[in-house]
Tab-separated table of C-alpha atoms in Angstrom:
chain	number	residue	atom	x	y	z
A	539	MET	CA	-21.749	0.235	-18.484
A	540	GLU	CA	-24.590	2.530	-19.390
A	541	ASN	CA	-24.846	6.151	-18.197
A	542	GLY	CA	-28.649	6.274	-18.689
A	543	GLY	CA	-30.213	9.580	-19.505
A	544	ALA	CA	-28.708	12.780	-20.816
A	545	HIS	CA	-24.996	12.898	-21.082
A	546	ALA	CA	-23.169	16.244	-21.244
A	547	ALA	CA	-20.759	16.877	-24.131
A	548	GLY	CA	-17.136	17.280	-23.235
A	549	HIS	CA	-13.664	16.055	-24.041
A	550	SER	CA	-13.420	12.290	-24.078
A	551	ALA	CA	-11.975	10.596	-20.970
A	552	ALA	CA	-8.706	8.696	-21.356
A	553	ALA	CA	-9.739	5.148	-22.266
A	554	VAL	CA	-8.141	1.988	-21.068
A	555	GLU	CA	-8.920	-1.458	-22.545
A	556	ILE	CA	-9.201	-4.206	-20.044
A	557	TYR	CA	-9.737	-7.957	-20.852
A	558	PRO	CA	-11.391	-10.762	-18.942
A	559	LEU	CA	-9.342	-12.562	-16.257
A	560	SER	CA	-10.127	-15.746	-18.159
A	561	ARG	CA	-7.884	-14.643	-21.028
A	562	TYR	CA	-4.798	-14.843	-18.900
A	563	TYR	CA	-2.763	-17.966	-17.919
A	564	PHE	CA	-1.140	-18.344	-14.523
A	565	GLY	CA	1.885	-20.641	-13.762
A	566	ALA	CA	4.618	-20.837	-11.200
A	567	LYS	CA	8.406	-20.656	-11.122
A	568	ASP	CA	11.036	-21.118	-8.494
A	569	ALA	CA	10.983	-18.702	-5.602
A	570	PHE	CA	13.822	-16.244	-5.610
A	571	PRO	CA	15.538	-15.508	-2.340
A	572	ASP	CA	13.515	-12.501	-1.048
A	573	LYS	CA	15.622	-10.612	1.474
A	574	ASP	CA	14.422	-12.298	4.621
A	575	GLU	CA	15.668	-9.793	7.100
A	576	ASN	CA	13.932	-8.393	10.174
A	577	PRO	CA	12.422	-4.881	9.834
A	578	LEU	CA	15.179	-3.179	11.874
A	579	ASP	CA	17.899	-4.630	9.650
A	580	ARG	CA	15.985	-3.619	6.583
A	581	ILE	CA	15.678	0.025	7.817
A	582	GLN	CA	19.427	0.006	8.542
A	583	ARG	CA	20.169	-1.233	5.019
A	584	LEU	CA	17.893	1.373	3.443
A	585	LYS	CA	19.490	4.166	5.541
A	586	SER	CA	23.036	3.140	4.533
A	587	ASN	CA	21.978	2.902	0.828
A	588	PHE	CA	20.503	6.431	1.224
A	589	ALA	CA	23.848	7.681	2.586
A	590	SER	CA	25.640	6.266	-0.533
A	591	HIS	CA	23.115	6.818	-3.283
A	592	GLY	CA	20.532	9.390	-2.046
A	593	LEU	CA	16.839	9.202	-2.763
A	594	ARG	CA	15.415	5.600	-2.986
A	595	THR	CA	13.098	5.452	-5.965
A	596	CYS	CA	10.522	2.690	-6.335
A	597	VAL	CA	8.293	1.983	-9.340
A	598	LEU	CA	5.111	0.027	-9.112
A	599	GLY	CA	2.697	-1.291	-11.761
A	600	VAL	CA	-1.076	-1.324	-11.856
A	601	LEU	CA	-2.185	-4.221	-14.060
A	602	LEU	CA	-5.978	-4.473	-14.621
A	603	VAL	CA	-8.246	-7.218	-15.681
A	604	GLU	CA	-12.008	-7.518	-15.905
A	605	LEU	CA	-14.215	-9.920	-13.804
A	606	PHE	CA	-17.987	-9.461	-13.303
A	607	ARG	CA	-17.906	-6.277	-15.403
A	608	HIS	CA	-15.721	-4.558	-12.810
A	609	PRO	CA	-11.938	-3.730	-13.021
A	610	HIS	CA	-9.691	-5.898	-10.863
A	611	VAL	CA	-6.025	-5.074	-9.898
A	612	LEU	CA	-3.357	-7.734	-9.956
A	613	VAL	CA	-1.909	-7.795	-6.470
A	614	LEU	CA	0.930	-9.917	-5.033
A	615	GLN	CA	0.473	-11.449	-1.597
A	616	VAL	CA	3.666	-12.198	0.415
A	617	LYS	CA	3.799	-14.903	3.106
A	618	ASN	CA	-0.045	-15.045	3.139
A	619	CYS	CA	-0.197	-11.693	4.847
A	620	PHE	CA	0.852	-8.455	3.343
A	621	PHE	CA	0.010	-7.183	-0.147
A	622	LYS	CA	2.104	-5.377	-2.634
A	623	LEU	CA	1.995	-4.178	-6.252
A	624	PRO	CA	4.451	-5.718	-8.720
A	625	GLY	CA	7.539	-3.507	-8.921
A	626	GLY	CA	10.419	-2.466	-6.691
A	627	ARG	CA	13.458	-0.330	-6.258
A	628	LEU	CA	15.355	1.279	-9.192
A	629	ARG	CA	19.026	0.737	-9.489
A	630	PRO	CA	21.187	3.831	-9.349
A	631	GLY	CA	20.857	5.665	-12.700
A	632	GLU	CA	18.086	3.330	-14.009
A	633	GLN	CA	15.163	4.890	-15.849
A	634	ASP	CA	11.630	4.531	-14.394
A	635	VAL	CA	10.172	2.501	-17.322
A	636	ASP	CA	13.206	0.212	-17.703
A	637	GLY	CA	13.200	-0.513	-13.997
A	638	LEU	CA	9.541	-1.252	-13.956
A	639	LYS	CA	9.821	-3.691	-16.895
A	640	ARG	CA	12.720	-5.411	-15.244
A	641	LYS	CA	10.750	-5.896	-12.020
A	642	LEU	CA	7.542	-6.985	-13.830
A	643	SER	CA	9.451	-9.698	-15.678
A	644	ARG	CA	11.207	-10.867	-12.539
A	645	MET	CA	7.909	-11.181	-10.588
A	646	LEU	CA	5.466	-12.116	-13.343
A	647	SER	CA	7.237	-13.846	-16.267
A	648	LEU	CA	8.914	-17.026	-17.252
A	649	GLU	CA	11.848	-14.966	-18.430
A	650	ASP	CA	13.601	-13.134	-15.582
A	651	CYS	CA	14.923	-10.659	-18.081
A	652	ALA	CA	12.706	-7.980	-19.653
A	653	ILE	CA	14.335	-7.782	-23.059
A	654	ASN	CA	12.002	-10.238	-24.819
A	655	ASP	CA	9.047	-9.413	-22.639
A	656	ASN	CA	6.547	-7.042	-24.120
A	657	TRP	CA	5.393	-4.744	-21.255
A	658	GLN	CA	3.448	-1.673	-22.229
A	659	ILE	CA	4.050	0.900	-19.522
A	660	GLY	CA	1.414	3.625	-19.546
A	661	GLU	CA	1.313	6.899	-17.670
A	662	CYS	CA	2.302	7.570	-14.129
A	663	VAL	CA	-0.959	7.810	-12.218
A	664	GLY	CA	0.373	8.758	-8.710
A	665	MET	CA	3.408	9.342	-6.533
A	666	TRP	CA	4.160	8.773	-2.825
A	667	TRP	CA	6.961	10.117	-0.717
A	668	ARG	CA	8.446	9.032	2.629
A	669	SER	CA	10.396	11.463	4.802
A	670	GLU	CA	11.743	8.505	6.822
A	671	PHE	CA	11.905	4.865	5.920
A	672	GLU	CA	9.859	3.894	8.964
A	673	THR	CA	7.024	6.291	8.374
A	674	LEU	CA	3.920	6.186	6.225
A	675	PRO	CA	4.120	7.448	2.654
A	676	PHE	CA	2.299	10.678	1.649
A	677	PRO	CA	1.070	11.870	-1.810
A	678	TYR	CA	3.217	14.992	-1.691
A	679	PRO	CA	6.887	15.775	-0.896
A	680	PRO	CA	7.450	16.564	2.808
A	681	PRO	CA	6.009	20.015	3.409
A	682	ASN	CA	8.671	21.126	5.814
A	683	SER	CA	11.245	21.021	2.974
A	684	ARG	CA	13.045	18.160	4.437
A	685	ARG	CA	14.516	15.907	1.787
A	686	PRO	CA	12.428	12.817	1.232
A	687	LYS	CA	14.255	9.441	1.676
A	688	GLU	CA	11.967	7.526	-0.723
A	689	CYS	CA	9.796	8.252	-3.710
A	690	THR	CA	7.357	5.683	-5.143
A	691	LYS	CA	5.877	6.115	-8.638
A	692	VAL	CA	2.770	4.247	-9.585
A	693	PHE	CA	2.354	3.449	-13.342
A	694	LEU	CA	-0.599	2.138	-15.249
A	695	VAL	CA	0.464	-1.041	-17.269
A	696	ARG	CA	-1.610	-1.762	-20.306
A	697	LEU	CA	-2.032	-5.541	-20.661
A	698	PRO	CA	-2.522	-7.234	-24.033
A	699	VAL	CA	-5.565	-9.297	-24.799
A	700	SER	CA	-3.859	-12.361	-23.409
A	701	ARG	CA	-0.630	-13.321	-21.798
A	702	GLN	CA	1.042	-15.838	-19.446
A	703	PHE	CA	1.873	-14.857	-15.868
A	704	VAL	CA	4.539	-16.990	-14.158
A	705	VAL	CA	4.872	-16.167	-10.520
A	706	PRO	CA	7.665	-17.183	-8.114
A	707	ARG	CA	6.365	-19.676	-5.576
A	708	HIS	CA	6.866	-17.506	-2.598
A	709	LEU	CA	4.327	-14.931	-4.008
A	710	LYS	CA	0.627	-15.330	-4.650
A	711	LEU	CA	-0.976	-13.371	-7.495
A	712	LEU	CA	-4.531	-12.226	-6.856
A	713	ALA	CA	-7.114	-10.213	-8.831
A	714	VAL	CA	-8.794	-7.863	-6.355
A	715	PRO	CA	-11.794	-5.724	-7.438
A	716	LEU	CA	-11.588	-1.999	-7.070
A	717	TYR	CA	-14.590	-1.936	-4.647
A	718	GLN	CA	-12.622	-4.163	-2.339
A	719	ILE	CA	-9.418	-2.134	-2.191
A	720	HIS	CA	-11.297	1.228	-2.124
A	721	ASP	CA	-10.835	2.864	1.331
A	722	ASN	CA	-9.394	-0.338	2.638
A	723	SER	CA	-6.046	0.963	3.920
A	724	GLU	CA	-6.101	-1.347	6.941
A	725	VAL	CA	-5.760	-4.473	4.741
A	726	TYR	CA	-4.008	-3.178	1.633
A	727	GLY	CA	-2.019	-0.096	2.803
A	728	PRO	CA	-2.388	3.524	1.546
A	729	ILE	CA	-0.839	2.917	-1.870
A	730	ILE	CA	-2.981	0.008	-2.994
A	731	SER	CA	-6.220	1.327	-1.387
A	732	GLY	CA	-5.596	4.665	-3.075
A	733	ILE	CA	-5.607	3.109	-6.564
A	734	PRO	CA	-9.314	3.603	-7.325
A	735	HIS	CA	-8.834	7.328	-6.763
A	736	LEU	CA	-5.885	7.415	-9.163
A	737	LEU	CA	-7.868	5.444	-11.867
A	738	SER	CA	-11.201	7.283	-11.487
A	739	LYS	CA	-10.549	9.627	-14.393
A	740	PHE	CA	-10.153	6.700	-16.847
A	741	SER	CA	-13.026	5.160	-18.737
A	742	PHE	CA	-12.634	1.407	-18.940
A	743	ASN	CA	-13.518	-0.351	-22.146
A	744	ILE	CA	-14.261	-3.959	-21.258
A	745	ILE	CA	-13.287	-5.946	-24.287
A	746	ASP	CA	-15.191	-9.218	-24.103
A	747	ASP	CA	-15.981	-11.034	-27.325
A	748	ASP	CA	-17.953	-13.793	-25.699
B	149	MET	CA	2.029	10.715	-22.336
B	150	GLY	CA	0.628	13.849	-24.024
B	151	VAL	CA	-0.451	16.267	-21.299
B	152	SER	CA	2.273	18.235	-19.495
B	153	THR	CA	2.527	17.368	-15.756
B	154	VAL	CA	4.081	20.666	-14.723
B	155	VAL	CA	1.664	22.973	-12.937
B	156	ASN	CA	2.719	26.585	-12.092
B	157	THR	CA	1.416	27.714	-8.709
B	158	TYR	CA	1.742	31.321	-7.493
B	159	PRO	CA	1.665	32.691	-3.956
B	160	LEU	CA	-1.737	33.486	-2.476
B	161	SER	CA	-0.520	37.086	-2.111
B	162	SER	CA	-0.359	37.438	-5.862
B	163	TYR	CA	-4.265	37.332	-6.042
B	164	THR	CA	-6.686	40.032	-5.068
B	165	PHE	CA	-10.039	39.160	-3.421
B	166	GLY	CA	-13.112	41.340	-3.383
B	167	THR	CA	-16.725	40.599	-2.557
B	168	LYS	CA	-19.983	40.465	-4.406
B	169	GLU	CA	-23.652	39.804	-3.739
B	170	PRO	CA	-24.442	36.629	-1.834
B	171	LYS	CA	-25.056	33.375	-3.738
B	172	MET	CA	-27.407	31.284	-1.650
B	173	GLU	CA	-27.554	27.470	-1.824
B	174	LYS	CA	-30.670	26.318	-3.695
B	175	ASP	CA	-31.330	23.776	-1.016
B	176	THR	CA	-31.434	24.270	2.763
B	177	SER	CA	-30.872	20.636	3.724
B	178	VAL	CA	-29.425	17.451	2.413
B	179	ALA	CA	-32.869	15.964	2.168
B	180	ASP	CA	-34.107	18.917	0.015
B	181	ARG	CA	-30.959	18.546	-2.171
B	182	LEU	CA	-31.590	14.856	-2.793
B	183	ALA	CA	-35.319	15.472	-3.474
B	184	ARG	CA	-34.517	18.143	-6.032
B	185	MET	CA	-31.952	15.851	-7.636
B	186	LYS	CA	-34.657	13.219	-8.015
B	187	VAL	CA	-37.048	15.692	-9.722
B	188	ASN	CA	-34.288	16.798	-12.161
B	189	TYR	CA	-33.383	13.148	-12.833
B	190	MET	CA	-36.946	12.363	-13.943
B	191	LYS	CA	-36.832	15.340	-16.341
B	192	GLU	CA	-33.239	15.265	-17.623
B	193	GLY	CA	-31.572	12.010	-16.722
B	194	MET	CA	-28.219	11.658	-14.962
B	195	ARG	CA	-26.787	14.857	-13.480
B	196	THR	CA	-23.321	15.840	-14.552
B	197	SER	CA	-21.496	18.202	-12.312
B	198	VAL	CA	-18.130	19.775	-12.824
B	199	GLU	CA	-15.829	21.197	-10.148
B	200	ALA	CA	-12.565	23.123	-10.221
B	201	ILE	CA	-9.294	22.547	-8.436
B	202	LEU	CA	-7.633	25.919	-8.239
B	203	LEU	CA	-4.100	25.875	-6.727
B	204	VAL	CA	-1.931	28.439	-5.098
B	205	GLN	CA	1.237	27.945	-3.136
B	206	GLU	CA	2.305	28.974	0.362
B	207	HIS	CA	5.596	27.991	1.997
B	208	ASN	CA	6.402	25.934	-1.135
B	209	HIS	CA	3.398	23.633	-0.577
B	210	PRO	CA	0.347	23.533	-2.811
B	211	HIS	CA	-2.953	24.816	-1.439
B	212	ILE	CA	-6.446	24.318	-2.928
B	213	LEU	CA	-9.027	27.148	-2.985
B	214	LEU	CA	-12.254	26.048	-1.244
B	215	LEU	CA	-15.519	27.885	-0.668
B	216	GLN	CA	-16.755	27.687	2.940
B	217	ILE	CA	-20.489	27.876	3.610
B	218	GLY	CA	-21.382	28.766	7.152
B	219	ASN	CA	-18.803	27.637	9.757
B	220	THR	CA	-17.782	24.250	8.510
B	221	PHE	CA	-19.006	22.973	5.156
B	222	CYS	CA	-16.437	23.302	2.378
B	223	LYS	CA	-16.866	22.785	-1.274
B	224	LEU	CA	-14.982	23.222	-4.574
B	225	PRO	CA	-16.205	25.864	-6.980
B	226	GLY	CA	-18.392	24.330	-9.648
B	227	GLY	CA	-21.929	22.912	-10.009
B	228	ARG	CA	-24.407	21.232	-12.207
B	229	LEU	CA	-24.261	21.309	-16.040
B	230	LYS	CA	-27.331	22.235	-18.064
B	231	PRO	CA	-28.632	19.339	-20.232
B	232	GLY	CA	-26.244	19.025	-23.224
B	233	GLU	CA	-23.875	21.704	-21.997
B	234	ASN	CA	-20.167	21.234	-22.755
B	235	GLU	CA	-18.139	20.334	-19.631
B	236	ILE	CA	-15.477	23.014	-20.102
B	237	GLU	CA	-17.905	25.780	-20.982
B	238	GLY	CA	-20.141	24.795	-18.059
B	239	LEU	CA	-17.152	24.809	-15.590
B	240	LYS	CA	-16.114	28.313	-16.797
B	241	ARG	CA	-19.735	29.496	-16.362
B	242	LYS	CA	-19.792	28.080	-12.787
B	243	LEU	CA	-16.378	29.536	-11.935
B	244	SER	CA	-17.407	33.071	-13.150
B	245	SER	CA	-20.702	32.767	-11.266
B	246	LYS	CA	-18.953	31.964	-7.996
B	247	LEU	CA	-15.626	33.782	-8.289
B	248	ALA	CA	-15.635	36.403	-10.964
B	249	ALA	CA	-16.575	40.072	-10.486
B	250	ASN	CA	-19.789	41.085	-12.217
B	251	SER	CA	-18.104	43.654	-14.426
B	252	PRO	CA	-17.163	42.300	-17.886
B	253	ALA	CA	-13.801	44.027	-17.678
B	254	HIS	CA	-12.756	41.689	-14.838
B	255	GLN	CA	-13.460	38.254	-16.153
B	256	PRO	CA	-10.608	35.880	-15.347
B	257	ASN	CA	-9.304	33.814	-18.237
B	258	TRP	CA	-10.171	30.360	-16.851
B	259	GLN	CA	-7.732	27.840	-18.219
B	260	VAL	CA	-9.433	24.495	-17.679
B	261	GLY	CA	-6.813	21.681	-17.668
B	262	GLU	CA	-7.278	17.979	-17.383
B	263	CYS	CA	-9.882	15.968	-15.634
B	264	VAL	CA	-8.177	14.420	-12.522
B	265	ALA	CA	-11.070	12.561	-10.929
B	266	VAL	CA	-14.568	11.239	-11.596
B	267	TRP	CA	-17.110	10.345	-8.930
B	268	TRP	CA	-20.330	8.405	-9.274
B	269	ARG	CA	-23.558	8.578	-7.265
B	270	PRO	CA	-25.406	5.248	-7.630
B	271	ASN	CA	-28.627	6.217	-5.762
B	272	PHE	CA	-30.385	9.330	-4.459
B	273	GLU	CA	-28.216	9.241	-1.425
B	274	THR	CA	-25.125	11.165	-0.269
B	275	VAL	CA	-22.577	8.341	-0.868
B	276	MET	CA	-20.361	8.592	-4.011
B	277	TYR	CA	-17.606	6.295	-5.387
B	278	PRO	CA	-14.575	6.853	-7.609
B	279	TYR	CA	-15.901	4.120	-9.976
B	280	CYS	CA	-19.372	3.084	-11.043
B	281	PRO	CA	-20.126	0.232	-8.688
B	282	PRO	CA	-20.869	-3.152	-10.336
B	283	HIS	CA	-24.570	-3.778	-11.072
B	284	ILE	CA	-25.275	-0.039	-11.221
B	285	THR	CA	-26.547	0.658	-14.763
B	286	LYS	CA	-28.318	3.935	-14.007
B	287	PRO	CA	-26.100	6.171	-11.892
B	288	LYS	CA	-27.889	9.367	-10.665
B	289	GLU	CA	-24.857	11.726	-10.883
B	290	CYS	CA	-21.424	11.896	-12.410
B	291	LYS	CA	-19.111	14.482	-10.908
B	292	LYS	CA	-15.880	15.456	-12.681
B	293	LEU	CA	-12.977	17.348	-11.105
B	294	PHE	CA	-10.739	19.485	-13.333
B	295	LEU	CA	-7.412	21.080	-12.713
B	296	VAL	CA	-7.786	24.802	-13.537
B	297	HIS	CA	-4.610	26.706	-14.141
B	298	LEU	CA	-4.462	30.228	-12.714
B	299	SER	CA	-2.430	33.034	-14.160
B	300	GLU	CA	0.013	34.861	-11.911
B	301	ARG	CA	-2.433	37.614	-11.058
B	302	GLU	CA	-6.232	37.394	-10.831
B	303	TYR	CA	-9.083	39.308	-9.225
B	304	PHE	CA	-11.638	37.216	-7.519
B	305	ALA	CA	-14.986	38.422	-6.192
B	306	VAL	CA	-16.346	36.079	-3.585
B	307	PRO	CA	-20.074	36.079	-2.717
B	308	ARG	CA	-20.533	37.777	0.688
B	309	ASN	CA	-22.152	34.721	2.271
B	310	LEU	CA	-19.110	32.513	1.437
B	311	LYS	CA	-15.560	32.462	2.552
B	312	LEU	CA	-12.729	31.559	0.233
B	313	LEU	CA	-9.964	29.445	1.892
B	314	ALA	CA	-6.606	28.259	0.678
B	315	VAL	CA	-6.098	24.867	2.335
B	316	PRO	CA	-2.743	23.012	2.172
B	317	LEU	CA	-2.708	19.464	0.657
B	318	PHE	CA	-1.301	18.078	3.889
B	319	GLU	CA	-4.430	19.331	5.748
B	320	LEU	CA	-6.788	17.708	3.219
B	321	TYR	CA	-5.072	14.337	2.924
B	322	ASP	CA	-6.944	11.581	4.744
B	323	ASN	CA	-9.201	14.189	6.478
B	324	VAL	CA	-12.540	12.685	5.446
B	325	GLN	CA	-14.247	13.869	8.614
B	326	ARG	CA	-13.666	17.526	7.865
B	327	TYR	CA	-13.635	17.689	4.057
B	328	GLY	CA	-15.477	14.574	2.822
B	329	PRO	CA	-14.280	11.824	0.555
B	330	VAL	CA	-14.059	13.884	-2.612
B	331	ILE	CA	-11.901	16.763	-1.379
B	332	SER	CA	-9.763	14.638	1.028
B	333	THR	CA	-8.516	12.426	-1.864
B	334	ILE	CA	-7.469	15.206	-4.106
B	335	PRO	CA	-3.835	15.096	-2.872
B	336	GLN	CA	-3.430	11.584	-4.286
B	337	GLN	CA	-4.967	12.629	-7.633
B	338	LEU	CA	-2.571	15.611	-7.812
B	339	SER	CA	0.541	13.562	-6.679
B	340	ARG	CA	1.684	12.850	-10.244
B	341	PHE	CA	2.048	16.596	-11.111
B	342	GLN	CA	5.256	18.508	-10.665
B	343	PHE	CA	4.447	21.775	-8.970
B	344	ASN	CA	6.521	24.722	-10.049
B	345	MET	CA	6.217	26.997	-6.948
B	346	VAL	CA	6.703	30.505	-8.312
B	347	ASN	CA	7.681	32.955	-5.536
B	348	ALA	CA	6.391	36.464	-5.101
């Protein structure tokens, strides 16, 4: 992408390499039993976990590919309706990066286990807090000093030039352009639709040898 | 990861605010502003502007310093770089122009931190995006927002025609109507930082 015209000198923007979607391979594996509970039961379960273990921490990964010279985010679609980023809840005492690698392998790899999987977890690009499990997340801890119940950390994941994605059959993996998720909270929710804002400071090097 | 994610924020009361001569806007309407942008583009190419996010804390919640023009319009301190000007030097120049007293003895030591957001203007219109839209090869403006770290005590001189406000993040978040798309999305861009709220 050209900037055209005069370009002011300054420190270089953090650069991220992204590769064409065509370099990646997509297959399927058996669905794993996703907790098929109704929303009220889920809230109950989260509340009782909070009583035992405290703050629920989730880690999510932003995986980027290139298509039509524009960055696309890999997004999972559940039951043909709602969208989520690959990731999930940390186990008690688990480190952010280890937990994210574990979740990425479970959702996106042939291996369910992350040990042999080569995930390169980059920086945390944003965080979201919930003061209650039923409420929307916000990009700051609750201002009234109430203890948050959930914290979600969004990490940039740097993909290699090529890899195989194997997705459980109950999930669909989509590559969605930034311009489509931008400001589109109604369809994608606040976390996914906020990704373009979290990524804006990066300069994307589109590596395409074709 | 490199850059530290801890940001010290001090109470609003730890800063002193005076006034100085008015700094009028160069353009009196949006149409004038876009017309002047077009003229400059023909001479100098894409405009690069730099803006500062200055943070204080109140009630243990981060607040951003905004300049209010008239009764409603709020903007971040900053402005257009001269052709070839270094981003950091240019931002310091703009900060001093808008917020520093004229006397050389009272120049704040502006500590410019990392760039937290970049916005692109594809055409001579008001709309901007946090990415360069596909098929746009000649954007008209690139705007960069930088975190600027304040020391515990500073003296600011605000132009008489402007008001300096400290607005909490919770008031800015999702409030596009009041603050526009650039300022209302700053809370997300700051969410990864750990704020060390230093009390008075």
